[in-house]
XYZ file of C-alpha atoms in Angstrom:
265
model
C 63.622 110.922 92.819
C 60.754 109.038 93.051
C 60.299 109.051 96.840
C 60.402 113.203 96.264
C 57.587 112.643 93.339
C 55.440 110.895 96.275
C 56.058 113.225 98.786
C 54.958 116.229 96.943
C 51.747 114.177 95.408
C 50.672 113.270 98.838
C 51.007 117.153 99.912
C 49.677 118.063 97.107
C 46.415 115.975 97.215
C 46.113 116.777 100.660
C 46.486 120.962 100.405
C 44.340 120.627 97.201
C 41.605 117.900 98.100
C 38.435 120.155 96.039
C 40.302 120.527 93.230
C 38.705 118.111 90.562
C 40.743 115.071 89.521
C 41.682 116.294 85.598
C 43.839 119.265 87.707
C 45.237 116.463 89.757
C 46.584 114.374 86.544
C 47.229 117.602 84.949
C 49.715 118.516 87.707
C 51.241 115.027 88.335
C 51.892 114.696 84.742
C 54.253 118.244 84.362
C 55.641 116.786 87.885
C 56.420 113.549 86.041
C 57.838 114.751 83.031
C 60.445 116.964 85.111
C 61.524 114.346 87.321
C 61.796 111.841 83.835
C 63.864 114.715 82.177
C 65.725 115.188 85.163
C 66.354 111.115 85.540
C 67.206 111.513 81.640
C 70.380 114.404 82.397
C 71.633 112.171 85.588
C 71.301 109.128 83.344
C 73.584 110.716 81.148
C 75.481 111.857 83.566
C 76.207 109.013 84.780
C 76.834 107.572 81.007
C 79.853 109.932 81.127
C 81.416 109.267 84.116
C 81.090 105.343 83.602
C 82.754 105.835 79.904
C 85.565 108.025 81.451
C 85.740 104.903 83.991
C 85.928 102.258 81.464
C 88.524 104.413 79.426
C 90.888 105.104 81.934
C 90.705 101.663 83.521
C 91.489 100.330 79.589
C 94.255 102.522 79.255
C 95.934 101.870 82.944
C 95.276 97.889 81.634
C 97.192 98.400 78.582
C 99.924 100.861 80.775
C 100.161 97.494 83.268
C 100.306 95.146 80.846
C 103.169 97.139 78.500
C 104.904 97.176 82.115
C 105.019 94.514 83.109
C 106.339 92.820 79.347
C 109.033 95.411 79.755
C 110.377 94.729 82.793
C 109.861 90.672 82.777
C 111.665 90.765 78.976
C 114.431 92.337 80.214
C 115.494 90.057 82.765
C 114.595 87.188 80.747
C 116.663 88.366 77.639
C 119.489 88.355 79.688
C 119.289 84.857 81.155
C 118.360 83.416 77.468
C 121.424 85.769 75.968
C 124.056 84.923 78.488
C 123.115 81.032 78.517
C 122.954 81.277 74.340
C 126.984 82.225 74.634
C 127.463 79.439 77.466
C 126.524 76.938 75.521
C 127.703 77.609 72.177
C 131.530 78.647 71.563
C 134.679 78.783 73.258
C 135.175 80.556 75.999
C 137.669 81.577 79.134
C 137.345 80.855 82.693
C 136.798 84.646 83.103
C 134.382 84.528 80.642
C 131.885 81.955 81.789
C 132.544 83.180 85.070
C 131.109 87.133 83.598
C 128.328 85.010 81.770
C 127.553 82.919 84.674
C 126.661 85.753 87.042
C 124.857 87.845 84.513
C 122.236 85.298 84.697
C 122.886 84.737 88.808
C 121.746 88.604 88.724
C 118.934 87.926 86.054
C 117.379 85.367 87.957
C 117.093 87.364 90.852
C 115.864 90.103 89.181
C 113.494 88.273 87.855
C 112.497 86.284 91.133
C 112.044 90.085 93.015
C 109.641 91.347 90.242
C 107.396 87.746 91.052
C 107.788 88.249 94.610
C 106.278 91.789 94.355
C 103.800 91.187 92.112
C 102.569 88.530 94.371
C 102.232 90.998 97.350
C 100.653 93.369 95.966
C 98.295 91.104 94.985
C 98.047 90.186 98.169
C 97.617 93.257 99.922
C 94.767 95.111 97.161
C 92.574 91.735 97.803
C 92.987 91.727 101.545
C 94.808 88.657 102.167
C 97.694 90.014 103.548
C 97.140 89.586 107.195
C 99.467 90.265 110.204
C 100.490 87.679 112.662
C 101.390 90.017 116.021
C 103.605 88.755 118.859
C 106.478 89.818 121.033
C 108.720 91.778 118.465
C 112.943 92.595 119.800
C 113.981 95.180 117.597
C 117.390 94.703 117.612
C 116.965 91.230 116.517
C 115.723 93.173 113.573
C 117.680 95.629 112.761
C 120.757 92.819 113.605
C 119.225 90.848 110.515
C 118.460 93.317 108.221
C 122.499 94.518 109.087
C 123.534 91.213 108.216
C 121.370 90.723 104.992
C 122.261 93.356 103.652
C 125.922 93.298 104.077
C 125.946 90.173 102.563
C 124.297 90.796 99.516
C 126.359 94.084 98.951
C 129.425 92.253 99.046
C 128.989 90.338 96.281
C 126.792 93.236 94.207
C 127.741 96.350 92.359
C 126.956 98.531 95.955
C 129.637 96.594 97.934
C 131.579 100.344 98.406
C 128.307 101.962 99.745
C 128.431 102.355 103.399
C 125.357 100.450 105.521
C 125.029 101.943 109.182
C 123.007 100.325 111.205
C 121.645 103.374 114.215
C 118.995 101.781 116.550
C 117.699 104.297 119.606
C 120.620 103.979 122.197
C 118.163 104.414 124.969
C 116.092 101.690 124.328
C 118.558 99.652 122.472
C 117.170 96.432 123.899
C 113.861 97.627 123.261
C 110.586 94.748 122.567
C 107.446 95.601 121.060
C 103.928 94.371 120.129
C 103.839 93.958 116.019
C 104.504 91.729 113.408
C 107.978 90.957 113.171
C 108.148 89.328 109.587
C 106.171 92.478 108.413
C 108.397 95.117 110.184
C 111.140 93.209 108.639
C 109.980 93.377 104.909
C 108.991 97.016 104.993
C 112.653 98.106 106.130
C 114.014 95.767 103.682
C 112.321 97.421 100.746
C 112.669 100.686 102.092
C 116.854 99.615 102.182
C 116.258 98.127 98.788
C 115.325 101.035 97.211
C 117.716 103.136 98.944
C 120.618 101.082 97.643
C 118.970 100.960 94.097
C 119.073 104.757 93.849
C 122.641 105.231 95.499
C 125.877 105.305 93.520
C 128.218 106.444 96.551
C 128.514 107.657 99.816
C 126.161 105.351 102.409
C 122.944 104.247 103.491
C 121.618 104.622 107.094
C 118.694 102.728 109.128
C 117.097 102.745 112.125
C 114.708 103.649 114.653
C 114.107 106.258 117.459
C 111.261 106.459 120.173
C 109.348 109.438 120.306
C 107.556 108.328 123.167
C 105.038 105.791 124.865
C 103.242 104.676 121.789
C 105.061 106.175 119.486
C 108.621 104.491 117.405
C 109.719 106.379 114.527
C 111.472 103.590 111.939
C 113.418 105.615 108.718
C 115.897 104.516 106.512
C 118.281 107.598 104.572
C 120.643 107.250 101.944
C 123.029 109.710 100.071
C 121.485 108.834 96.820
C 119.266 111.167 94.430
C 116.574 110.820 97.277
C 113.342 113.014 95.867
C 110.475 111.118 98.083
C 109.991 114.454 99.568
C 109.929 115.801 96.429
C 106.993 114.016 95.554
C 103.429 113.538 96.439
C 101.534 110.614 97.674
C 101.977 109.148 94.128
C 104.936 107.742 94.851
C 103.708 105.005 97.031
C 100.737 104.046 94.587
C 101.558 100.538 92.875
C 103.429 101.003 89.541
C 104.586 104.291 90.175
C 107.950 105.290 89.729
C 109.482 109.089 90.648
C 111.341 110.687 87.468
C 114.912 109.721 88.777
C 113.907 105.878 88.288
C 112.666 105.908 84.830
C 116.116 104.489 82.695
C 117.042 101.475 81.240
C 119.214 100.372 84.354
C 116.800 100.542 87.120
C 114.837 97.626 86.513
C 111.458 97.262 88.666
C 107.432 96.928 88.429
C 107.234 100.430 91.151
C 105.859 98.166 93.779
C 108.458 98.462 96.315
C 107.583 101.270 98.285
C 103.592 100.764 97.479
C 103.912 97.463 99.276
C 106.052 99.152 102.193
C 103.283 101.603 102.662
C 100.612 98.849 102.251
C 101.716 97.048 104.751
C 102.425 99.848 107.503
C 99.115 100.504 107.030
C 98.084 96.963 108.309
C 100.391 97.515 111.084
């Protein structure tokens, strides 16, 4: 604004150099007080927009905050409730057996809403880096197969189907990436598919499009809905309408950190 206030003075002295100098102030004073009035309406402007800011950032810090108490409590009140009745009382085998993993699955819950709080932290302040090298993807998919059959035999999924469906073609296929990454972004992609599944099965793999391009997807017979949705759904603490109930216990990072860290790929 300024800069334009000099560049029309300087014209204007130079287009108007016999004019005496009370014209001259006369002029440059109307041209100040416009620009000052105009300064004044972007100032407030601007006064606006930062208290709209500093608003919504104040209510998406309280949003956060009332999350994350939610979703550590519950956890928590399950590991203090279920070692309460451990210690106190007689119980059966059966019973302290019931009691024991209650807080087996607590503590994991608990330990998996740390664990993605920590990466996200990592990835919005840029520390997450990648560490490329020669990368077999059926060593992979192998160890995601054998994760995850493992942990859904001794869950509440252990009747849901895994299929594992790599690119027969290039079956033996190596490429150039980051193999721990690769790794966690199909495991929370299959993490959230078996979250959101009840029955039928969840399928994984990958299939090459062509020279520089691998096409990595995971499907499930669950509600599904990402298609449903917008880019929202991959924005940290976001979770579609299907997830909000009392049983599906989670920060909505999962799928914000898979997309965070394709993007790094």
């Amino acid at each position: 604004m300024i800069k334009k206030f000099l560049g029309w003075f300087m014209s204007y002295l130079s287009q108007n150099k016999d004019k005496p100098h009370s014209e001259y102030l006369k002029e440059a004073h109307s041209r100040i007080s416009e620009s000052y009035e105009e300064l004044l309406e972007k100032v407030k402007r601007l006064e606006l927009v930062l208290e709209e800011k500093t608003k919504l950032a104040d209510e998406l810090k309280s949003a956060f905050l009332r999350n994350i108490y939610h979703e550590i409590r519950t956890p928590m009140n399950s590991i203090v409730g279920f070692t309460s009745l451990l210690n106190h009382g007689h119980h059966t085998a059966e019973q302290n057996s019931k009691y024991a993993e209650n807080i087996k699955k607590s503590s994991q819950q608990f330990l998996n809403l740390i664990d993605d709080l920590v990466e996200a932290s990592l990835l919005d302040s840029g520390y997450s880096k990648t560490t490329k090298g020669e990368c077999d993807l059926s060593r992979v998919m192998d160890e995601l197969h054998s994760l995850y059959t493992v942990q859904n035999k001794f869950s509440e999924k252990s009747d849901i189907a895994l299929k594992q469906n790599p690119d027969l073609q290039h079956k033996e296929l190596k490429i150039y990436s980051d193999k721990r990454m690769l790794f966690d972004i199909m495991s929370y992609l299959l993490s959230n598919a078996f979250k959101f599944t009840e029955k039928g099965a969840v399928e994984y793999g990958y299939k090459v499009l062509n020279d520089d391009k691998i096409m990595f997807y995971v499907k499930d017979s669950g509600v599904g809905g990402i298609d449903k949705y917008d880019n929202s759904i991959f924005k940290n603490f976001t979770k579609s309408e299907h997830c909000l109930s009392e049983t599906n216990i989670g920060l909505g990072l999962g799928l914000s950190i898979a997309h965070g860290k394709v993007k790094l790929l």
